[in-house]
Short mmCIF file of C-alpha atoms and ligand atoms in Angstrom, two decimals:
data_model
loop_
_atom_site.label_atom_id
_atom_site.label_comp_id
_atom_site.label_asym_id
_atom_site.label_seq_id
_atom_site.Cartn_x
_atom_site.Cartn_y
_atom_site.Cartn_z
CA MET A 106 0.12 0.27 -0.07
CA ALA A 107 1.34 3.43 -1.09
CA LYS A 108 1.91 6.32 1.59
CA ILE A 109 0.92 9.54 0.63
CA SER A 110 1.52 12.53 2.65
CA VAL A 111 0.07 16.20 2.19
CA ILE A 112 1.59 18.99 4.18
CA GLY A 113 -1.13 21.74 4.91
CA ALA A 114 -4.61 20.74 5.73
CA GLY A 115 -6.23 23.93 4.39
CA ASN A 116 -8.34 24.24 1.29
CA VAL A 117 -6.42 22.84 -1.39
CA GLY A 118 -4.53 20.21 0.90
CA ALA A 119 -8.05 18.98 2.67
CA THR A 120 -9.68 18.47 -0.45
CA ALA A 121 -6.70 16.86 -2.38
CA VAL A 122 -6.77 14.37 0.64
CA GLN A 123 -10.66 13.93 0.24
CA ARG A 124 -10.26 13.20 -3.58
CA LEU A 125 -7.37 10.76 -2.96
CA ALA A 126 -9.20 8.90 0.09
CA GLU A 127 -12.14 8.38 -2.59
CA LEU A 128 -9.76 6.66 -4.74
CA GLU A 129 -8.56 4.28 -2.06
CA ILE A 130 -4.92 4.78 -3.98
CA GLY A 131 -3.02 4.80 -0.45
CA GLU A 132 -2.69 5.43 3.12
CA ILE A 133 -2.97 8.98 3.35
CA VAL A 134 -1.01 11.29 6.39
CA MET A 135 -2.10 15.09 6.64
CA THR A 136 -0.03 17.36 8.34
CA ASP A 137 -0.56 21.42 9.46
CA VAL A 138 1.01 23.98 11.69
CA VAL A 139 -2.23 24.11 13.42
CA GLU A 140 -3.07 21.99 16.17
CA GLY A 141 -6.24 20.19 15.74
CA LEU A 142 -6.90 20.97 12.56
CA PRO A 143 -5.48 18.41 10.46
CA GLN A 144 -6.63 15.72 13.35
CA GLY A 145 -10.13 16.82 12.97
CA LYS A 146 -10.17 16.64 9.30
CA ALA A 147 -8.82 13.61 9.18
CA LEU A 148 -11.51 12.27 11.33
CA ASP A 149 -14.12 13.88 9.29
CA LEU A 150 -13.11 12.65 6.18
CA MET A 151 -12.84 8.63 7.73
CA GLN A 152 -16.30 9.25 8.88
CA ALA A 153 -17.32 10.36 5.26
CA GLY A 154 -15.85 7.00 4.09
CA ALA A 155 -18.66 5.11 5.94
CA VAL A 156 -21.24 6.85 4.12
CA MET A 157 -19.33 6.80 0.49
CA GLY A 158 -17.69 3.67 0.67
CA TYR A 159 -14.02 3.76 1.28
CA ASP A 160 -11.69 2.23 3.86
CA THR A 161 -8.72 4.51 3.45
CA LYS A 162 -6.66 5.03 6.38
CA ILE A 163 -6.25 8.94 7.10
CA ARG A 164 -4.15 10.27 10.11
CA GLY A 165 -3.73 13.97 10.88
CA SER A 166 -0.58 14.95 12.47
CA ASN A 167 1.47 17.98 13.80
CA ASP A 168 4.19 16.08 13.61
CA TYR A 169 6.80 15.68 10.58
CA ALA A 170 8.03 12.29 12.38
CA ASP A 171 4.45 10.92 11.10
CA ILE A 172 5.49 11.29 7.11
CA ALA A 173 8.08 8.69 7.69
CA ALA A 174 7.95 6.05 4.75
CA SER A 175 5.98 8.43 2.51
CA ASP A 176 6.19 7.61 -1.17
CA LEU A 177 4.95 10.90 -2.05
CA VAL A 178 4.71 14.12 -0.24
CA VAL A 179 2.28 16.71 -1.74
CA ILE A 180 3.02 20.06 -0.29
CA THR A 181 0.20 22.87 0.22
CA ALA A 182 1.43 24.66 3.04
CA GLY A 183 1.39 28.17 3.14
CA ILE A 184 -0.75 31.46 2.39
CA ALA A 185 -3.12 31.80 -0.46
CA ARG A 186 -3.78 34.84 -2.53
CA LYS A 187 -6.50 37.30 -1.55
CA PRO A 188 -7.91 39.73 -4.03
CA GLY A 189 -5.65 42.04 -5.62
CA MET A 190 -2.61 40.13 -4.83
CA SER A 191 -0.38 38.32 -7.65
CA ARG A 192 1.02 34.66 -6.86
CA GLU A 193 4.38 36.72 -6.23
CA ASP A 194 3.13 38.56 -3.51
CA LEU A 195 3.46 35.51 -1.38
CA ILE A 196 7.28 35.00 -2.23
CA ASN A 197 8.59 35.81 1.08
CA THR A 198 6.30 34.06 3.56
CA ASN A 199 6.29 30.77 1.38
CA ALA A 200 9.74 30.54 0.88
CA GLY A 201 10.18 30.32 4.72
CA ILE A 202 7.30 27.66 4.67
CA LEU A 203 8.77 25.60 2.21
CA LYS A 204 12.30 25.86 3.36
CA GLU A 205 11.25 24.25 6.73
CA VAL A 206 8.47 21.72 4.93
CA ALA A 207 11.41 20.48 2.36
CA SER A 208 14.12 19.95 4.86
CA ASN A 209 11.77 17.91 7.00
CA ILE A 210 10.75 15.87 4.23
CA ALA A 211 14.62 15.10 3.40
CA LYS A 212 14.74 13.97 7.16
CA TYR A 213 12.03 12.02 7.67
CA ALA A 214 10.92 10.95 4.41
CA PRO A 215 14.20 10.63 2.14
CA GLU A 216 12.91 7.99 -0.60
CA SER A 217 9.83 10.04 -1.03
CA LEU A 218 9.11 12.30 -4.55
CA ILE A 219 7.73 15.71 -3.77
CA ILE A 220 4.98 17.44 -5.57
CA ASN A 221 5.12 21.22 -4.92
CA VAL A 222 1.60 23.37 -4.92
CA THR A 223 2.50 26.16 -2.66
CA ASN A 224 2.57 29.55 -4.96
CA PRO A 225 4.36 31.28 -6.41
CA LEU A 226 4.35 27.70 -8.13
CA ASP A 227 7.69 27.68 -10.03
CA ILE A 228 9.94 29.55 -7.41
CA MET A 229 8.57 27.47 -4.25
CA THR A 230 9.56 24.18 -6.12
CA TYR A 231 12.88 25.45 -6.59
CA VAL A 232 12.71 26.23 -3.28
CA ALA A 233 11.69 22.81 -2.21
CA LEU A 234 14.60 21.30 -4.51
CA LYS A 235 17.03 23.05 -3.02
CA ALA A 236 16.19 22.66 0.87
CA SER A 237 15.59 19.11 0.01
CA GLY A 238 18.74 18.21 -1.79
CA PHE A 239 16.76 15.94 -3.67
CA LYS A 240 17.46 14.79 -7.20
CA SER A 241 15.83 16.98 -9.46
CA GLU A 242 13.42 14.27 -11.06
CA LYS A 243 12.05 13.91 -7.70
CA VAL A 244 10.60 17.17 -7.21
CA PHE A 245 8.00 18.85 -9.42
CA GLY A 246 5.22 21.26 -9.15
CA MET A 247 1.33 21.29 -10.01
CA SER A 248 0.55 23.90 -12.28
CA GLY A 249 -0.02 23.07 -15.81
CA VAL A 250 -2.58 20.25 -15.30
CA LEU A 251 -4.53 23.19 -13.51
CA ASP A 252 -3.91 25.94 -15.92
CA SER A 253 -4.84 23.18 -18.99
CA ALA A 254 -8.04 22.44 -17.34
CA ARG A 255 -9.25 25.93 -16.71
CA PHE A 256 -8.58 26.22 -20.72
CA ALA A 257 -10.27 23.41 -21.39
CA SER A 258 -13.35 24.09 -19.60
CA PHE A 259 -13.64 27.14 -21.11
CA ILE A 260 -12.91 25.67 -24.69
CA ALA A 261 -15.45 23.31 -24.04
CA LYS A 262 -18.33 25.87 -22.72
CA GLU A 263 -17.48 28.00 -25.81
CA LEU A 264 -18.03 24.96 -28.08
CA ASN A 265 -21.04 23.61 -26.24
CA CYS A 266 -19.12 20.26 -25.86
CA SER A 267 -18.10 17.89 -23.30
CA ARG A 268 -15.20 18.97 -21.14
CA ARG A 269 -14.10 15.38 -21.59
CA ASP A 270 -12.92 15.62 -25.11
CA VAL A 271 -10.83 18.44 -24.51
CA GLU A 272 -7.23 17.95 -24.25
CA ALA A 273 -5.58 21.05 -23.48
CA MET A 274 -1.90 21.99 -23.27
CA VAL A 275 -0.55 25.19 -21.24
CA ILE A 276 2.90 25.42 -20.33
CA GLY A 277 5.41 28.32 -19.10
CA GLY A 278 5.16 29.67 -15.70
CA HIS A 279 2.18 29.73 -13.43
CA GLY A 280 1.40 33.06 -13.79
CA ASP A 281 0.67 35.99 -15.90
CA LEU A 282 2.90 34.82 -18.42
CA MET A 283 1.86 31.38 -18.97
CA VAL A 284 1.50 30.16 -22.82
CA PRO A 285 -1.75 28.15 -23.46
CA LEU A 286 -0.97 26.56 -26.79
CA PRO A 287 -3.78 26.24 -29.33
CA GLN A 288 -1.86 24.29 -31.98
CA TYR A 289 -1.41 21.57 -29.02
CA THR A 290 -5.11 21.64 -27.76
CA THR A 291 -7.33 19.30 -29.32
CA VAL A 292 -11.23 18.54 -29.23
CA SER A 293 -11.57 14.76 -29.82
CA GLY A 294 -8.24 14.81 -31.97
CA ILE A 295 -9.75 17.91 -33.89
CA PRO A 296 -6.80 20.83 -33.45
CA LEU A 297 -8.60 23.85 -31.80
CA PRO A 298 -7.49 26.12 -34.47
CA GLU A 299 -9.88 24.30 -36.85
CA LEU A 300 -12.72 24.69 -34.45
CA LEU A 301 -12.60 28.45 -33.20
CA SER A 302 -11.60 31.79 -34.95
CA GLU A 303 -8.15 33.21 -33.71
CA GLU A 304 -10.27 36.08 -31.88
CA ARG A 305 -12.14 33.50 -29.87
CA ILE A 306 -9.11 31.52 -28.82
CA SER A 307 -7.30 34.72 -27.82
CA SER A 308 -10.08 35.93 -26.10
CA LEU A 309 -10.22 32.24 -23.85
CA VAL A 310 -6.44 32.50 -24.00
CA GLN A 311 -6.91 35.54 -22.01
CA ARG A 312 -9.52 34.21 -19.54
CA THR A 313 -7.29 30.88 -18.95
CA VAL A 314 -4.02 33.43 -18.19
CA GLN A 315 -6.29 35.22 -15.43
CA GLY A 316 -8.50 32.26 -14.21
CA GLY A 317 -6.91 31.93 -10.88
CA ALA A 318 -7.50 35.78 -10.09
CA GLU A 319 -10.91 35.54 -11.58
CA ILE A 320 -11.97 32.88 -8.70
CA VAL A 321 -9.81 34.96 -6.28
CA GLU A 322 -11.94 37.93 -6.91
CA LEU A 323 -15.05 36.01 -6.64
CA LEU A 324 -14.12 34.29 -3.27
CA LYS A 325 -12.64 37.26 -1.41
CA ARG A 326 -10.97 35.29 0.85
CA GLY A 327 -8.52 32.54 -0.31
CA SER A 328 -7.95 30.91 -3.77
CA ALA A 329 -8.95 27.90 -5.72
CA PHE A 330 -9.00 24.56 -4.54
CA TYR A 331 -11.55 21.90 -6.41
CA ALA A 332 -9.47 22.17 -9.60
CA PRO A 333 -6.32 22.60 -8.10
CA SER A 334 -6.88 19.18 -5.76
CA ALA A 335 -8.06 17.47 -8.81
CA SER A 336 -5.04 18.44 -10.55
CA ILE A 337 -3.08 17.12 -7.76
CA VAL A 338 -4.79 14.00 -7.79
CA LYS A 339 -4.56 13.33 -11.47
CA MET A 340 -0.34 13.59 -10.85
CA VAL A 341 -0.26 11.68 -7.75
CA GLU A 342 -1.97 8.71 -9.63
CA ALA A 343 0.31 9.11 -12.27
CA VAL A 344 3.30 8.48 -9.91
CA LEU A 345 2.04 5.68 -7.80
CA LYS A 346 0.44 3.98 -10.83
CA ASP A 347 3.91 4.51 -12.74
CA SER A 348 1.18 5.11 -15.97
CA LYS A 349 3.74 7.46 -17.85
CA ARG A 350 1.00 10.28 -18.25
CA ILE A 351 2.19 13.26 -20.26
CA VAL A 352 1.14 16.26 -18.44
CA PRO A 353 2.19 19.92 -18.12
CA ALA A 354 3.89 20.04 -15.11
CA SER A 355 6.68 22.36 -13.56
CA ALA A 356 9.88 20.27 -14.13
CA TYR A 357 13.48 21.42 -13.57
CA LEU A 358 15.16 22.14 -16.75
CA LYS A 359 18.67 21.51 -17.59
CA GLY A 360 18.71 23.04 -21.03
CA GLU A 361 15.23 22.29 -22.69
CA TYR A 362 13.45 25.41 -24.30
CA GLY A 363 16.94 27.08 -23.63
CA GLN A 364 16.81 27.02 -20.04
CA GLU A 365 18.85 25.72 -17.21
CA ASP A 366 18.35 25.66 -13.56
CA ILE A 367 15.04 26.84 -13.42
CA TYR A 368 11.65 25.25 -12.65
CA PHE A 369 9.11 25.84 -15.53
CA GLY A 370 5.87 24.56 -17.01
CA VAL A 371 6.76 22.12 -19.61
CA PRO A 372 5.05 18.78 -20.63
CA ALA A 373 6.54 16.15 -18.70
CA LYS A 374 6.30 12.02 -18.63
CA LEU A 375 5.28 11.32 -14.99
CA GLY A 376 6.09 7.57 -13.52
CA ALA A 377 7.38 6.12 -10.29
CA GLY A 378 10.68 7.84 -10.97
CA GLY A 379 8.62 11.10 -10.88
CA VAL A 380 9.36 13.40 -13.78
CA GLU A 381 10.87 10.66 -16.34
CA GLU A 382 10.96 12.75 -19.55
CA VAL A 383 10.73 16.69 -20.78
CA LEU A 384 9.35 16.63 -23.90
CA GLU A 385 10.16 19.71 -26.29
CA LEU A 386 7.58 21.39 -28.35
CA ALA A 387 8.17 23.48 -31.35
CA LEU A 388 6.19 26.96 -31.09
CA ASP A 389 5.84 30.13 -32.66
CA ALA A 390 7.69 33.25 -32.34
CA LYS A 391 5.29 34.81 -30.01
CA GLN A 392 4.84 31.89 -27.47
CA LEU A 393 9.10 31.69 -27.63
CA GLU A 394 8.80 35.28 -26.93
CA THR A 395 6.31 34.96 -23.69
CA LEU A 396 7.99 31.58 -22.68
CA GLN A 397 11.56 33.55 -22.52
CA LYS A 398 9.82 36.61 -20.45
CA SER A 399 8.26 34.26 -18.28
CA ALA A 400 11.36 32.52 -17.23
CA ALA A 401 13.23 35.73 -16.69
CA SER A 402 10.40 36.74 -14.20
CA ILE A 403 10.94 33.40 -12.35
CA ARG A 404 14.73 33.80 -12.43
CA GLU A 405 13.99 37.08 -11.03
CA GLY A 406 12.14 35.66 -7.77
CA ILE A 407 14.69 32.87 -7.46
CA ALA A 408 17.51 35.42 -7.56
CA GLY A 409 15.72 37.34 -4.77
CA LEU A 410 15.34 34.42 -2.24
CA SER A 411 18.09 33.85 0.10
CA LEU A 412 18.67 30.03 -0.13
N1 APR B 781 3.49 23.66 7.99
C1 APR B 781 2.36 23.11 7.53
N2 APR B 781 1.23 23.91 7.53
C2 APR B 781 1.45 24.93 7.07
C3 APR B 781 2.53 25.94 7.56
C4 APR B 781 3.74 24.84 7.80
N3 APR B 781 4.80 25.66 8.26
N4 APR B 781 2.09 27.18 7.09
C5 APR B 781 1.13 27.34 7.07
N5 APR B 781 0.44 26.20 6.86
C6 APR B 781 -0.85 25.73 6.61
C7 APR B 781 -1.94 26.50 7.34
O1 APR B 781 -2.25 26.24 8.56
C8 APR B 781 -3.20 26.41 6.26
O2 APR B 781 -3.82 25.15 7.14
O3 APR B 781 -1.18 25.72 5.26
C9 APR B 781 -2.50 25.81 5.03
C10 APR B 781 -2.77 26.35 3.65
O4 APR B 781 -4.17 26.36 3.64
P1 APR B 781 -4.92 28.02 3.01
O5 APR B 781 -4.73 29.03 3.80
O6 APR B 781 -6.51 27.24 3.03
O7 APR B 781 -4.56 27.89 1.51
P2 APR B 781 -5.00 26.65 0.50
O8 APR B 781 -5.96 27.72 -0.57
O9 APR B 781 -5.06 25.49 0.67
O10 APR B 781 -3.55 27.17 -0.66
C11 APR B 781 -2.20 26.65 -0.37
O11 APR B 781 -1.48 26.20 -2.64
O12 APR B 781 -2.46 26.86 -4.12
C12 APR B 781 -1.65 27.14 -3.53
O13 APR B 781 -1.74 29.53 -3.57
C13 APR B 781 -1.84 28.42 -2.90
O14 APR B 781 0.22 28.63 -1.95
C14 APR B 781 -1.15 28.82 -1.53
C15 APR B 781 -1.33 27.09 -1.09
#
């Protein structure tokens, strides 16, 4: 039985635990700094199992020692955005949290893989790499699955078709400079540009880029968590089932897309080894330009950290 630990029992973390529990994919430990919070949610979720019909063991804890022997650790600890904030505004607080969390993962679960979800995503995943000292393929971030899900849902609404038939691809940093790729987005195998005009696509691209902020503005306190937690589950399943799924993920680059020593959203093959391959796509000039800008802004964020 696999063991999954989720650090941070807030909206994203606890909802991810709920989804994972329902799948019965492994035993789960959920930790948080707030005393009682993970324990209370773990009890509640196990009681839900009596209704929903799952037997997943869920343990809430405030002690890192309980993550020992985890196969996979998902980091959702940190503060979330409030209206008017960019993901980058979270950088200092969350970098401190990430350092503490990742060094404890290295201490108590040295054989695990790490999926980081805390924002600003690509920068915090870099912090997780450095603070854990893990090999880079074992540390990656959840961003592109979520951004692609947002793009796919807007496309399905526009075309009045099933969301299930849309396979979207969004790469680049998880921020205002992300790069949705219409030419690699299909609806039942049909390339998106054959179904929608350039103007319509560009308006959906724009809404996708602002997709997180749109929800933050509506919620007023806190940020999205249903689609983020669903996106975590997709990645956890790919790793635990060693299914070699190709999904956009924040992966450590070693020259791909002309980038080195940076975490960046790219199509990645996920399996038991973590990121087993990064796929390079041909892009048009404008996409390449935005990609470079996006990478530059991540580098700026990393340069400002004291690692
Ligand atoms: N160790 C463990 N948990 C921590 C720590 C820490 N050092 N610091 C904070 N936490 C916990 C908080 O107590 C809280 O329960 O992290 C949890 C965060 O939950 P929420 O505030 O509900 O935030 P959430 O919406 O889950 O977002 C978490 O994911 O999507 C990103 O931008 C988002 O960075 C944010 C993260």
